[in-house]
mmCIF file of C-alpha atoms in Angstrom:
data_model
loop_
_atom_site.group_PDB
_atom_site.id
_atom_site.type_symbol
_atom_site.label_atom_id
_atom_site.label_comp_id
_atom_site.label_asym_id
_atom_site.label_seq_id
_atom_site.Cartn_x
_atom_site.Cartn_y
_atom_site.Cartn_z
ATOM 1 C CA MET A 1131 142.954 6.455 221.745
ATOM 2 C CA LEU A 1132 143.483 3.063 223.305
ATOM 3 C CA ASN A 1133 140.336 2.976 224.924
ATOM 4 C CA ASP A 1134 138.301 0.952 222.248
ATOM 5 C CA LEU A 1135 141.014 -1.319 221.561
ATOM 6 C CA VAL A 1136 141.872 -2.212 225.084
ATOM 7 C CA ALA A 1137 138.103 -2.745 225.436
ATOM 8 C CA ALA A 1138 137.946 -5.073 222.655
ATOM 9 C CA ILE A 1139 140.867 -7.192 223.772
ATOM 10 C CA ARG A 1140 139.392 -7.620 227.137
ATOM 11 C CA THR A 1141 136.058 -8.628 225.878
ATOM 12 C CA LYS A 1142 137.873 -10.980 223.395
ATOM 13 C CA GLN A 1143 136.629 -8.907 220.366
ATOM 14 C CA ALA A 1144 139.740 -8.038 218.781
ATOM 15 C CA ILE A 1145 142.132 -10.091 216.240
ATOM 16 C CA LEU A 1146 145.824 -9.857 215.938
ATOM 17 C CA PHE A 1147 147.168 -9.730 212.295
ATOM 18 C CA ALA A 1148 150.775 -9.998 212.970
ATOM 19 C CA GLY A 1149 153.589 -10.019 209.967
ATOM 20 C CA ALA A 1150 157.370 -10.457 209.666
ATOM 21 C CA GLY A 1151 158.295 -7.780 211.824
ATOM 22 C CA VAL A 1152 157.296 -9.772 214.880
ATOM 23 C CA SER A 1153 159.851 -12.617 214.385
ATOM 24 C CA MET A 1154 162.592 -9.988 213.180
ATOM 25 C CA THR A 1155 162.397 -8.756 216.900
ATOM 26 C CA VAL A 1156 164.198 -12.058 217.411
ATOM 27 C CA GLY A 1157 166.253 -12.179 214.904
ATOM 28 C CA LEU A 1158 164.734 -13.380 211.807
ATOM 29 C CA PRO A 1159 166.435 -12.811 208.396
ATOM 30 C CA SER A 1160 164.872 -10.208 206.535
ATOM 31 C CA TRP A 1161 163.418 -10.399 202.963
ATOM 32 C CA SER A 1162 166.709 -8.675 201.425
ATOM 33 C CA THR A 1163 168.391 -12.257 202.744
ATOM 34 C CA LEU A 1164 166.024 -14.201 200.751
ATOM 35 C CA ILE A 1165 166.718 -12.307 197.625
ATOM 36 C CA GLU A 1166 170.460 -12.708 198.113
ATOM 37 C CA HIS A 1167 170.089 -16.400 198.590
ATOM 38 C CA ILE A 1168 167.790 -17.133 195.719
ATOM 39 C CA ALA A 1169 170.325 -14.930 193.559
ATOM 40 C CA ASP A 1170 173.244 -17.011 194.821
ATOM 41 C CA GLU A 1171 171.176 -20.394 194.125
ATOM 42 C CA LEU A 1172 170.472 -19.519 190.575
ATOM 43 C CA ASP A 1173 173.617 -17.754 190.112
ATOM 44 C CA ILE A 1174 172.340 -13.981 189.509
ATOM 45 C CA ASP A 1175 174.235 -11.302 189.609
ATOM 46 C CA LEU A 1176 171.950 -8.795 191.720
ATOM 47 C CA SER A 1177 174.417 -5.707 190.445
ATOM 48 C CA ASP A 1178 172.650 -6.533 187.008
ATOM 49 C CA PHE A 1179 169.441 -5.459 188.034
ATOM 50 C CA LYS A 1180 170.747 -1.986 190.441
ATOM 51 C CA GLY A 1181 168.246 0.923 189.455
ATOM 52 C CA THR A 1182 165.334 -1.711 188.650
ATOM 53 C CA ASP A 1183 162.699 -2.890 190.968
ATOM 54 C CA LEU A 1184 163.186 -6.934 191.506
ATOM 55 C CA ASN A 1185 160.982 -7.785 194.429
ATOM 56 C CA TYR A 1186 161.173 -11.531 196.109
ATOM 57 C CA LEU A 1187 157.791 -12.437 194.667
ATOM 58 C CA THR A 1188 159.042 -11.844 191.204
ATOM 59 C CA LEU A 1189 162.439 -13.727 192.074
ATOM 60 C CA ALA A 1190 160.629 -16.432 193.680
ATOM 61 C CA GLU A 1191 158.715 -17.001 191.003
ATOM 62 C CA TYR A 1192 161.559 -17.036 188.809
ATOM 63 C CA TYR A 1193 163.194 -19.914 191.003
ATOM 64 C CA ARG A 1194 160.038 -22.004 190.952
ATOM 65 C CA LEU A 1195 160.169 -21.890 187.076
ATOM 66 C CA LYS A 1196 163.870 -22.730 186.961
ATOM 67 C CA GLN A 1197 163.958 -25.402 189.838
ATOM 68 C CA GLY A 1198 160.262 -26.856 189.076
ATOM 69 C CA SER A 1199 158.786 -26.176 192.486
ATOM 70 C CA ILE A 1200 159.406 -23.843 195.468
ATOM 71 C CA GLY A 1201 160.113 -27.319 197.718
ATOM 72 C CA PRO A 1202 163.898 -26.537 198.171
ATOM 73 C CA LEU A 1203 163.599 -22.835 198.794
ATOM 74 C CA ARG A 1204 160.980 -23.734 201.488
ATOM 75 C CA SER A 1205 163.626 -26.205 203.298
ATOM 76 C CA TRP A 1206 165.930 -23.569 203.338
ATOM 77 C CA MET A 1207 163.762 -20.798 204.811
ATOM 78 C CA ASP A 1208 162.428 -23.696 207.511
ATOM 79 C CA ARG A 1209 166.240 -24.123 208.452
ATOM 80 C CA ASN A 1210 167.113 -20.504 208.401
ATOM 81 C CA TRP A 1211 163.757 -18.927 209.669
ATOM 82 C CA THR A 1212 163.218 -20.835 212.953
ATOM 83 C CA ILE A 1213 164.461 -19.439 215.988
ATOM 84 C CA PRO A 1214 165.738 -21.571 219.018
ATOM 85 C CA GLU A 1215 163.422 -22.064 221.716
ATOM 86 C CA ASP A 1216 165.588 -20.399 224.409
ATOM 87 C CA THR A 1217 165.790 -17.204 222.330
ATOM 88 C CA LEU A 1218 161.916 -17.164 221.694
ATOM 89 C CA LYS A 1219 161.489 -18.048 225.583
ATOM 90 C CA LYS A 1220 163.378 -14.387 226.083
ATOM 91 C CA SER A 1221 161.223 -12.572 223.616
ATOM 92 C CA ARG A 1222 159.390 -9.753 225.541
ATOM 93 C CA VAL A 1223 157.241 -9.330 222.315
ATOM 94 C CA HIS A 1224 156.210 -12.899 221.926
ATOM 95 C CA GLU A 1225 155.554 -13.477 225.560
ATOM 96 C CA LEU A 1226 153.203 -10.444 225.315
ATOM 97 C CA ILE A 1227 151.479 -11.693 222.492
ATOM 98 C CA CYS A 1228 150.596 -14.550 224.368
ATOM 99 C CA LYS A 1229 149.469 -12.737 227.657
ATOM 100 C CA LEU A 1230 147.350 -10.641 225.487
ATOM 101 C CA ASP A 1231 145.425 -13.644 224.684
ATOM 102 C CA PHE A 1232 143.614 -12.937 221.445
ATOM 103 C CA PRO A 1233 141.075 -15.246 220.333
ATOM 104 C CA ILE A 1234 142.180 -15.555 217.072
ATOM 105 C CA LEU A 1235 145.544 -14.469 215.561
ATOM 106 C CA TYR A 1236 146.304 -14.464 211.985
ATOM 107 C CA THR A 1237 149.615 -14.184 210.574
ATOM 108 C CA THR A 1238 151.462 -13.872 207.060
ATOM 109 C CA ASN A 1239 154.360 -15.605 208.711
ATOM 110 C CA PHE A 1240 155.434 -19.293 207.495
ATOM 111 C CA ASP A 1241 157.674 -20.161 210.436
ATOM 112 C CA ARG A 1242 156.631 -21.918 213.563
ATOM 113 C CA ASN A 1243 157.608 -19.040 216.044
ATOM 114 C CA LEU A 1244 154.384 -18.156 217.062
ATOM 115 C CA GLU A 1245 153.299 -21.233 217.661
ATOM 116 C CA THR A 1246 156.432 -22.426 219.401
ATOM 117 C CA ALA A 1247 156.202 -19.128 221.935
ATOM 118 C CA TYR A 1248 152.345 -20.409 222.415
ATOM 119 C CA ASP A 1249 154.037 -23.697 223.768
ATOM 120 C CA LEU A 1250 156.803 -22.110 225.565
ATOM 121 C CA HIS A 1251 154.204 -20.077 227.484
ATOM 122 C CA GLY A 1252 151.867 -23.167 228.223
ATOM 123 C CA LYS A 1253 148.900 -21.807 226.009
ATOM 124 C CA ASP A 1254 146.769 -24.188 224.109
ATOM 125 C CA TYR A 1255 146.072 -23.106 220.290
ATOM 126 C CA VAL A 1256 144.573 -24.639 217.169
ATOM 127 C CA LYS A 1257 146.808 -24.217 214.033
ATOM 128 C CA ILE A 1258 144.704 -23.478 210.973
ATOM 129 C CA VAL A 1259 146.433 -23.600 207.701
ATOM 130 C CA ASN A 1260 143.807 -25.015 205.157
ATOM 131 C CA ALA A 1261 139.928 -25.658 205.041
ATOM 132 C CA LYS A 1262 140.077 -28.942 207.037
ATOM 133 C CA ASP A 1263 141.903 -27.095 209.793
ATOM 134 C CA ILE A 1264 138.692 -24.599 210.306
ATOM 135 C CA ALA A 1265 136.878 -27.784 211.505
ATOM 136 C CA ARG A 1266 139.143 -28.455 214.558
ATOM 137 C CA VAL A 1267 138.319 -24.872 215.746
ATOM 138 C CA ARG A 1268 137.498 -25.563 219.755
ATOM 139 C CA GLU A 1269 135.257 -23.073 221.696
ATOM 140 C CA GLY A 1270 137.923 -20.802 223.940
ATOM 141 C CA VAL A 1271 140.809 -21.820 222.281
ATOM 142 C CA PRO A 1272 142.966 -19.320 220.502
ATOM 143 C CA GLN A 1273 143.186 -19.748 217.017
ATOM 144 C CA ILE A 1274 146.425 -19.449 215.026
ATOM 145 C CA VAL A 1275 145.851 -18.707 211.353
ATOM 146 C CA LYS A 1276 148.716 -19.134 208.690
ATOM 147 C CA TYR A 1277 147.313 -16.856 206.219
ATOM 148 C CA HIS A 1278 150.129 -17.218 203.759
ATOM 149 C CA GLY A 1279 150.640 -21.004 204.617
ATOM 150 C CA ASP A 1280 153.334 -22.966 206.798
ATOM 151 C CA PHE A 1281 156.356 -24.671 206.415
ATOM 152 C CA ASP A 1282 154.731 -28.255 206.885
ATOM 153 C CA ASP A 1283 152.864 -27.850 203.835
ATOM 154 C CA ASP A 1284 154.448 -26.679 200.491
ATOM 155 C CA GLY A 1285 151.063 -26.368 198.636
ATOM 156 C CA SER A 1286 149.914 -23.648 201.237
ATOM 157 C CA ILE A 1287 152.682 -21.400 201.289
ATOM 158 C CA VAL A 1288 152.069 -18.017 199.586
ATOM 159 C CA ILE A 1289 155.499 -16.378 198.460
ATOM 160 C CA ALA A 1290 155.604 -16.231 194.490
ATOM 161 C CA GLU A 1291 154.037 -13.855 192.500
ATOM 162 C CA THR A 1292 151.788 -16.226 191.088
ATOM 163 C CA ASP A 1293 150.694 -17.098 194.623
ATOM 164 C CA TYR A 1294 149.712 -13.272 195.699
ATOM 165 C CA LEU A 1295 147.932 -12.741 192.241
ATOM 166 C CA GLU A 1296 145.674 -15.785 192.864
ATOM 167 C CA ARG A 1297 144.905 -14.638 196.433
ATOM 168 C CA LEU A 1298 143.666 -11.048 194.996
ATOM 169 C CA SER A 1299 140.454 -13.108 194.324
ATOM 170 C CA PHE A 1300 139.935 -13.077 198.343
ATOM 171 C CA GLU A 1301 137.676 -16.099 198.130
ATOM 172 C CA SER A 1302 140.245 -19.288 199.271
ATOM 173 C CA PRO A 1303 138.930 -20.511 202.503
ATOM 174 C CA LEU A 1304 141.252 -18.367 204.746
ATOM 175 C CA ASP A 1305 140.005 -15.598 202.790
ATOM 176 C CA ILE A 1306 136.253 -16.349 203.511
ATOM 177 C CA LYS A 1307 137.122 -17.245 207.325
ATOM 178 C CA PHE A 1308 138.673 -13.968 207.560
ATOM 179 C CA ARG A 1309 135.803 -11.972 206.118
ATOM 180 C CA SER A 1310 133.736 -13.725 208.487
ATOM 181 C CA ASP A 1311 135.940 -13.342 211.506
ATOM 182 C CA SER A 1312 136.823 -9.872 211.119
ATOM 183 C CA LEU A 1313 133.691 -8.081 210.234
ATOM 184 C CA GLY A 1314 132.325 -7.767 213.547
ATOM 185 C CA LYS A 1315 135.578 -7.559 215.563
ATOM 186 C CA THR A 1316 138.528 -5.051 216.064
ATOM 187 C CA ILE A 1317 141.716 -5.787 214.214
ATOM 188 C CA LEU A 1318 145.042 -4.996 215.334
ATOM 189 C CA PHE A 1319 147.720 -5.157 212.615
ATOM 190 C CA ILE A 1320 151.492 -5.431 213.839
ATOM 191 C CA GLY A 1321 154.706 -6.163 212.310
ATOM 192 C CA TYR A 1322 153.733 -5.068 208.857
ATOM 193 C CA SER A 1323 155.636 -2.852 205.914
ATOM 194 C CA MET A 1324 152.377 -0.968 204.709
ATOM 195 C CA THR A 1325 153.784 -1.890 201.198
ATOM 196 C CA ASP A 1326 152.602 -5.240 201.304
ATOM 197 C CA LEU A 1327 150.331 -5.455 198.587
ATOM 198 C CA ASN A 1328 148.210 -8.376 199.711
ATOM 199 C CA ILE A 1329 148.000 -6.750 203.189
ATOM 200 C CA ARG A 1330 146.889 -3.491 201.557
ATOM 201 C CA PHE A 1331 144.402 -5.272 199.297
ATOM 202 C CA LEU A 1332 142.671 -6.898 202.505
ATOM 203 C CA MET A 1333 142.728 -3.739 204.163
ATOM 204 C CA HIS A 1334 141.022 -2.011 201.223
ATOM 205 C CA ARG A 1335 138.433 -5.033 200.500
ATOM 206 C CA LEU A 1336 137.215 -5.078 203.983
ATOM 207 C CA TRP A 1337 136.512 -1.133 203.910
ATOM 208 C CA LYS A 1338 134.598 -1.560 200.592
ATOM 209 C CA THR A 1339 132.707 -4.638 201.994
ATOM 210 C CA TRP A 1340 131.549 -2.137 205.178
ATOM 211 C CA GLY A 1341 130.918 0.578 202.797
ATOM 212 C CA GLY A 1342 128.432 -1.507 200.651
ATOM 213 C CA SER A 1343 126.756 -2.920 203.641
ATOM 214 C CA GLY A 1344 124.869 0.558 204.331
ATOM 215 C CA TYR A 1345 126.065 0.291 208.117
ATOM 216 C CA GLU A 1346 129.692 1.672 207.818
ATOM 217 C CA ARG A 1347 129.109 3.800 211.065
ATOM 218 C CA ASP A 1348 128.630 0.417 212.982
ATOM 219 C CA ARG A 1349 132.136 -0.946 211.730
ATOM 220 C CA PRO A 1350 134.707 -1.623 214.901
ATOM 221 C CA GLN A 1351 137.588 0.455 214.780
ATOM 222 C CA SER A 1352 140.872 -1.366 213.639
ATOM 223 C CA TYR A 1353 144.118 -0.515 214.088
ATOM 224 C CA VAL A 1354 147.709 -0.398 212.310
ATOM 225 C CA PHE A 1355 151.080 0.157 214.442
ATOM 226 C CA MET A 1356 153.543 1.692 212.574
ATOM 227 C CA LEU A 1357 157.427 2.017 213.563
ATOM 228 C CA ARG A 1358 157.994 5.383 211.850
ATOM 229 C CA ALA A 1359 155.671 8.542 211.158
ATOM 230 C CA ASN A 1360 154.803 8.551 207.261
ATOM 231 C CA PRO A 1361 151.665 11.223 206.666
ATOM 232 C CA VAL A 1362 151.036 9.702 203.244
ATOM 233 C CA GLU A 1363 150.409 6.030 204.618
ATOM 234 C CA GLN A 1364 148.309 7.650 207.559
ATOM 235 C CA ALA A 1365 146.077 9.546 205.687
ATOM 236 C CA VAL A 1366 145.202 6.461 203.130
ATOM 237 C CA LEU A 1367 144.820 3.787 206.098
ATOM 238 C CA GLU A 1368 142.924 6.162 208.070
ATOM 239 C CA GLN A 1369 140.408 6.570 204.763
ATOM 240 C CA TRP A 1370 140.069 2.767 204.895
ATOM 241 C CA GLY A 1371 139.166 2.951 208.579
ATOM 242 C CA LEU A 1372 142.462 2.275 210.305
ATOM 243 C CA GLN A 1373 143.814 4.124 213.020
ATOM 244 C CA VAL A 1374 147.376 4.528 213.016
ATOM 245 C CA LEU A 1375 149.329 3.947 215.990
ATOM 246 C CA MET A 1376 152.952 4.771 216.967
ATOM 247 C CA GLU A 1377 155.701 5.052 219.629
ATOM 248 C CA LYS A 1378 157.060 8.374 218.814
ATOM 249 C CA GLU A 1379 159.767 8.943 221.114
ATOM 250 C CA CYS A 1380 161.201 5.339 220.607
ATOM 251 C CA PRO A 1381 163.693 3.637 218.631
ATOM 252 C CA PRO A 1382 161.925 1.571 216.084
ATOM 253 C CA GLU A 1383 163.810 -1.903 217.140
ATOM 254 C CA LYS A 1384 162.018 -1.113 220.554
ATOM 255 C CA ALA A 1385 158.745 0.462 219.587
ATOM 256 C CA LEU A 1386 156.904 -2.723 219.243
ATOM 257 C CA GLU A 1387 157.624 -4.236 222.381
ATOM 258 C CA LYS A 1388 156.934 -0.801 224.261
ATOM 259 C CA PHE A 1389 153.627 -0.547 222.428
ATOM 260 C CA LEU A 1390 152.436 -4.111 223.379
ATOM 261 C CA THR A 1391 153.896 -3.628 227.305
ATOM 262 C CA LYS A 1392 151.750 -0.471 227.501
ATOM 263 C CA LEU A 1393 148.442 -2.388 225.907
ATOM 264 C CA SER A 1394 149.062 -5.627 227.997
ATOM 265 C CA LYS A 1395 149.106 -2.965 231.212
ATOM 266 C CA ALA A 1396 146.071 -1.107 229.892
ATOM 267 C CA VAL A 1397 144.436 -4.629 229.489
ATOM 268 C CA GLU A 1398 145.240 -5.677 233.181
ATOM 269 C CA LYS A 1399 144.214 -2.278 234.657
ATOM 270 C CA ASP A 1400 140.602 -2.602 232.916
ATOM 271 C CA GLU A 1401 140.349 -6.212 233.844
ATOM 272 C CA ASP A 1402 141.374 -5.333 237.637
ATOM 273 C CA GLY A 1403 138.565 -2.243 237.538
ATOM 274 C CA VAL A 1404 141.267 -0.015 238.468
#
């Protein structure tokens, strides 16, 4: 099952798409922590919302309405979502991501943990947050594309409901770049909950683009790594042309590390011709 993915990584024809689950392996707070912080700052009693679906997107939108901007929340997240360098240096998951050497890495994380990991492992990269940064791309240098924004630029951050809805047009400079990058390459999604609407929409749009091209059979295989088996999700994702990968006999907290270790060894083996 991994042969095509291994070959794509080895020939630099694969893109990594990394979500919050990657940084959570080294202690990044969960979205529930963010909800609790917003509720505390705005004096909201979360018990009033039991039995209703209060998600962080809607809550962040309310925060922006009440506070006038997302700036103070961004500052709090920046302080609390930055992992110490010594912890990142010990992270096997981050080490393996650097070692696999994807030419392009997209992430919906706002934090700098991936960039810091690249610095710690002595790897050059270009960070792309907006259209201006696209002009800085250098041949042979990995790109870290901050798909939902970066803590260094408040205006780039996609965190509130309006931000997400506006991105559903799929016409921002980074969306156009993703379409161009992804059409001819294999994509590996890791660290995501497949309930993320924006990511699901992105996967669906990519599937529809290939379907409308008349060359759907020529589409490179793409993959989603999931921590737990979910036959419903698997059926839908496979309909969209994504192969689901799992480490079935492994605790969820160790599954991503085990998968990346196995993938890295397979790529090395191929490169050595063994």
